[in-house]
XYZ file of C-alpha atoms in Angstrom:
318
model
C -0.032 0.047 -0.059
C 1.227 3.493 -1.000
C 1.136 5.953 1.609
C 1.140 9.620 0.495
C 0.500 12.560 2.917
C -2.510 14.646 1.881
C -1.220 18.024 0.861
C -4.413 19.727 1.450
C -4.579 18.444 4.997
C -1.195 19.504 5.661
C -1.689 23.006 4.352
C -4.980 23.563 5.513
C -6.226 25.720 8.402
C -4.334 25.640 11.510
C -5.514 23.538 14.655
C -6.595 25.237 17.528
C -5.437 23.379 20.719
C -7.712 24.534 23.635
C -5.740 22.982 26.513
C -7.866 21.236 29.218
C -11.411 22.166 28.550
C -12.737 21.680 32.191
C -9.628 23.316 34.080
C -8.933 26.550 31.924
C -9.584 28.561 35.029
C -6.792 26.789 36.907
C -4.537 26.041 34.004
C -1.948 28.919 35.123
C -1.647 27.114 38.558
C -1.263 23.652 36.711
C 1.572 25.325 34.614
C 3.759 25.655 37.695
C 4.434 22.138 38.418
C 4.667 21.553 34.716
C 7.378 24.220 34.455
C 9.026 22.713 37.420
C 9.097 19.272 35.867
C 10.459 20.649 32.591
C 13.303 22.394 34.240
C 13.957 19.173 36.452
C 13.843 16.996 33.440
C 16.172 19.280 31.254
C 18.801 19.714 34.109
C 18.724 16.040 35.380
C 18.960 14.615 31.651
C 21.654 16.948 30.604
C 23.755 16.554 33.777
C 23.381 12.517 33.366
C 24.221 12.567 29.848
C 27.241 14.834 30.407
C 28.496 12.912 33.409
C 28.232 9.595 31.395
C 30.227 11.263 28.479
C 32.923 12.836 30.651
C 33.498 10.089 33.353
C 35.682 7.309 31.719
C 34.478 4.796 34.258
C 30.945 4.891 32.906
C 31.654 4.154 29.427
C 30.149 0.772 29.581
C 26.842 -0.778 28.004
C 24.738 -0.369 30.634
C 25.356 3.315 31.093
C 25.075 3.700 27.124
C 21.689 2.423 27.274
C 20.987 4.686 30.217
C 22.262 7.597 28.302
C 20.060 6.764 25.242
C 16.992 6.709 27.567
C 18.031 10.046 29.002
C 18.323 11.559 25.575
C 15.015 10.195 24.657
C 13.590 11.604 27.752
C 14.968 15.087 27.072
C 13.531 15.374 23.639
C 10.331 14.054 24.425
C 10.073 16.831 27.156
C 11.094 19.443 24.650
C 8.761 18.500 22.000
C 5.642 18.331 24.379
C 5.858 20.479 27.466
C 6.728 23.990 26.029
C 3.749 24.142 23.816
C 1.569 23.246 26.682
C 3.230 25.849 28.684
C 2.745 28.105 25.789
C -0.981 27.712 25.801
C -1.299 27.961 29.549
C 0.799 31.257 29.870
C 0.253 33.241 26.471
C -2.850 31.631 25.170
C -0.806 30.359 21.976
C -3.163 27.943 20.883
C -2.712 27.687 17.154
C -0.596 24.927 15.597
C -0.123 24.230 11.970
C -0.903 21.282 10.405
C 2.693 20.228 9.706
C 3.688 21.125 13.304
C 0.746 19.112 14.624
C 1.389 16.027 12.791
C 5.105 16.254 13.391
C 4.379 16.392 17.273
C 2.042 13.456 16.906
C 4.839 11.475 15.166
C 7.404 12.228 17.634
C 5.347 11.420 20.596
C 4.292 8.070 19.561
C 7.938 7.433 18.326
C 9.665 8.489 21.471
C 7.154 6.172 23.362
C 8.350 3.139 21.356
C 11.780 4.197 21.750
C 11.524 4.438 25.702
C 9.646 1.034 25.671
C 12.400 -0.448 23.422
C 15.178 0.861 25.788
C 13.475 -0.486 28.911
C 13.461 -4.068 27.145
C 17.422 -3.643 26.431
C 18.067 -2.834 29.773
C 16.040 -5.611 31.162
C 18.096 -8.031 28.850
C 21.144 -6.269 30.244
C 20.248 -7.099 33.999
C 19.184 -10.501 32.974
C 22.581 -11.316 31.572
C 24.389 -9.486 34.470
C 22.816 -11.512 37.133
C 22.006 -15.053 35.443
C 25.265 -15.147 33.402
C 27.626 -12.935 35.436
C 30.891 -14.681 34.219
C 29.972 -14.275 30.686
C 28.636 -10.668 30.835
C 31.247 -8.922 29.496
C 31.658 -11.211 26.345
C 27.693 -11.148 25.814
C 26.945 -7.606 26.358
C 29.732 -5.560 24.262
C 29.668 -2.102 22.847
C 28.973 -3.617 19.468
C 25.811 -5.293 20.693
C 24.586 -2.307 22.311
C 25.180 -0.251 19.181
C 23.163 -2.886 16.896
C 20.410 -3.099 19.507
C 19.893 0.805 19.645
C 20.019 0.859 15.766
C 17.281 -1.702 15.846
C 15.124 -0.034 18.481
C 15.522 3.315 16.510
C 14.553 1.772 13.210
C 11.718 -0.077 14.618
C 10.278 3.025 16.218
C 10.896 5.622 13.523
C 9.618 3.147 10.795
C 6.668 1.521 12.586
C 5.375 4.953 13.533
C 5.465 6.736 10.283
C 1.801 5.648 9.372
C 0.408 7.239 12.467
C 0.701 10.865 11.218
C 0.588 9.796 7.378
C -3.021 8.253 8.022
C -4.072 11.241 10.199
C -2.779 13.627 7.488
C -4.864 11.906 4.901
C -8.110 12.535 6.440
C -10.476 15.222 5.390
C -11.021 17.883 8.131
C -14.117 19.431 7.137
C -15.511 20.114 10.589
C -13.926 21.831 13.462
C -10.096 22.390 13.655
C -10.559 22.724 17.585
C -8.600 20.131 19.295
C -9.762 19.242 22.828
C -6.346 18.639 24.248
C -3.018 20.383 25.062
C -1.193 18.327 22.596
C -1.581 16.730 19.124
C -2.500 13.601 20.478
C -3.663 11.053 17.454
C -7.245 10.332 18.684
C -7.682 13.850 19.791
C -7.092 15.185 16.356
C -8.383 12.556 14.040
C -12.000 12.500 15.926
C -12.206 15.879 14.031
C -12.068 14.119 10.584
C -15.035 13.772 8.455
C -13.887 10.613 6.927
C -13.567 7.200 8.278
C -10.703 6.983 10.869
C -11.132 3.135 11.610
C -7.681 2.427 9.648
C -5.955 5.062 11.941
C -7.429 3.686 15.113
C -7.003 -0.020 14.342
C -3.295 0.491 13.183
C -2.519 2.662 16.630
C -4.092 -0.357 18.503
C -2.234 -3.016 16.689
C 1.349 -1.337 17.212
C 0.500 -0.648 20.834
C -0.091 -4.421 21.437
C 2.518 -5.736 19.184
C 5.291 -3.504 20.305
C 4.543 -2.000 23.729
C 2.576 -4.986 24.785
C 5.325 -7.416 23.658
C 8.101 -5.367 25.299
C 6.124 -5.526 28.607
C 5.772 -9.345 28.251
C 9.363 -9.766 27.438
C 10.533 -7.477 30.519
C 8.296 -9.267 32.766
C 9.819 -12.567 31.618
C 13.265 -11.319 32.128
C 12.463 -10.323 35.676
C 11.044 -13.684 36.240
C 13.998 -15.339 35.356
C 15.949 -12.870 37.430
C 13.911 -13.547 40.520
C 14.259 -17.386 40.035
C 18.118 -16.981 39.655
C 18.321 -14.746 42.684
C 16.231 -16.929 44.749
C 18.512 -19.947 43.929
C 21.668 -17.754 45.459
C 22.842 -19.353 48.706
C 24.380 -16.120 50.116
C 21.887 -13.329 51.449
C 24.499 -10.746 50.524
C 24.804 -11.928 47.100
C 20.987 -11.833 46.644
C 20.661 -8.509 48.038
C 23.490 -6.983 45.903
C 21.793 -8.723 42.642
C 18.397 -7.082 43.530
C 19.960 -3.659 44.186
C 21.289 -3.688 40.634
C 17.639 -3.994 39.376
C 15.583 -1.759 41.750
C 15.974 1.421 39.870
C 15.257 -0.108 36.568
C 12.298 -1.746 38.046
C 10.831 1.306 39.502
C 11.074 3.062 36.091
C 9.576 0.238 34.352
C 6.734 -0.055 36.823
C 5.970 3.577 36.651
C 6.095 4.043 32.823
C 3.826 0.789 32.069
C 1.604 1.445 35.095
C 0.630 5.207 33.687
C 0.388 3.712 30.296
C -2.157 1.080 31.545
C -4.120 3.772 33.307
C -4.221 6.104 30.429
C -5.420 3.408 28.157
C -8.193 2.434 30.519
C -9.301 6.325 31.044
C -9.378 6.609 27.275
C -11.585 3.292 26.753
C -13.874 4.334 29.935
C -15.014 7.810 28.849
C -18.321 7.362 30.474
C -16.889 6.639 33.876
C -13.697 8.952 33.658
C -13.489 12.580 33.039
C -11.990 13.797 29.949
C -10.194 16.376 31.487
C -8.603 13.720 33.746
C -7.709 11.702 30.864
C -6.006 14.687 29.178
C -3.921 15.869 32.250
C -2.686 12.232 32.640
C -1.595 12.040 28.954
C 0.576 15.095 29.584
C 1.932 13.983 32.822
C 2.887 10.565 31.217
C 5.032 12.414 28.689
C 6.715 14.595 31.171
C 6.912 12.928 34.595
C 9.045 9.818 33.409
C 11.418 12.234 31.829
C 12.018 14.118 35.153
C 11.949 11.024 37.234
C 14.127 8.490 35.377
C 17.504 10.477 35.560
C 16.782 11.292 39.315
C 15.935 7.691 40.265
C 19.172 6.289 38.470
C 21.295 9.305 39.976
C 19.959 8.743 43.496
C 20.137 5.037 43.424
C 23.323 4.201 41.500
C 26.407 4.371 43.205
C 28.612 4.731 40.126
C 26.443 7.560 38.667
C 26.547 9.428 42.002
C 30.307 9.111 41.918
C 30.403 10.054 38.404
C 28.398 13.445 39.119
C 30.615 14.325 41.720
C 33.698 13.820 39.701
C 32.077 15.749 37.055
C 31.453 18.779 39.470
C 34.999 18.549 40.828
C 36.215 18.727 37.207
C 34.036 21.578 36.248
C 35.170 23.435 39.342
C 38.892 22.865 38.615
C 38.638 23.831 34.841
C 36.895 27.129 36.097
C 39.693 27.838 38.620
């Protein structure tokens, strides 16, 4: 099937993002925690990326994966939150079709990237705990590069039809989007043409990729728990679990929010649409701020690396 973007949709009237319809009177108050989360996300992720880049002891596969996650989080927060804040602060609600469909694409793409990186990190922890003597032979820099190339290509290619299908629709009704962002379903429900293909494709990729990633991650942790349970030393078991704690916390938070978001979108008669929109925004920005903080606080090597970096910065300035 040849997919071409409908030029009339791309060049048509601008979309108007109205924010959170039932919370417009308190949107400026909501902007305060969002702005704080954006600040934390940018500062924490840039610090983590710079630390991994500068500190040689962190030049290892596990930290390369963490750096990839940090970069995705940084980009995700930058393509979503500034527009939300512009709506809340400056009433800047208009967005061109090109910008809208681009935002739609990158939001879907980065969610897939984050899920894929979590799966790669779960595989890394599985090998480290279940096959510690062979870890250095299996998980090499070359393997990490190949895995990241696959994850990037998977997300970028599989996500292309999402904005393409949306752009091919004929928007003859309203261009007012009841959302803070160009979320796929929020935009496509404005179309006069049939949106079944768009909705089905989004559901298929969500189940086939995000769902499959979650199943494989769960399987890896079941194997990790089984391996740790067979360790005779309590100290060894505690150390093995400690290496997975940060990763497990972030995975639990990421997928729990995703599941809750899916349930709220399917239960519109029982859940306020405003709550679903707010949850959608939080799901995009909260993990971006939380991920580097959890790893920075709970990972000894990163803690030490950040201290070394600040010492290096202080020395170079003096």
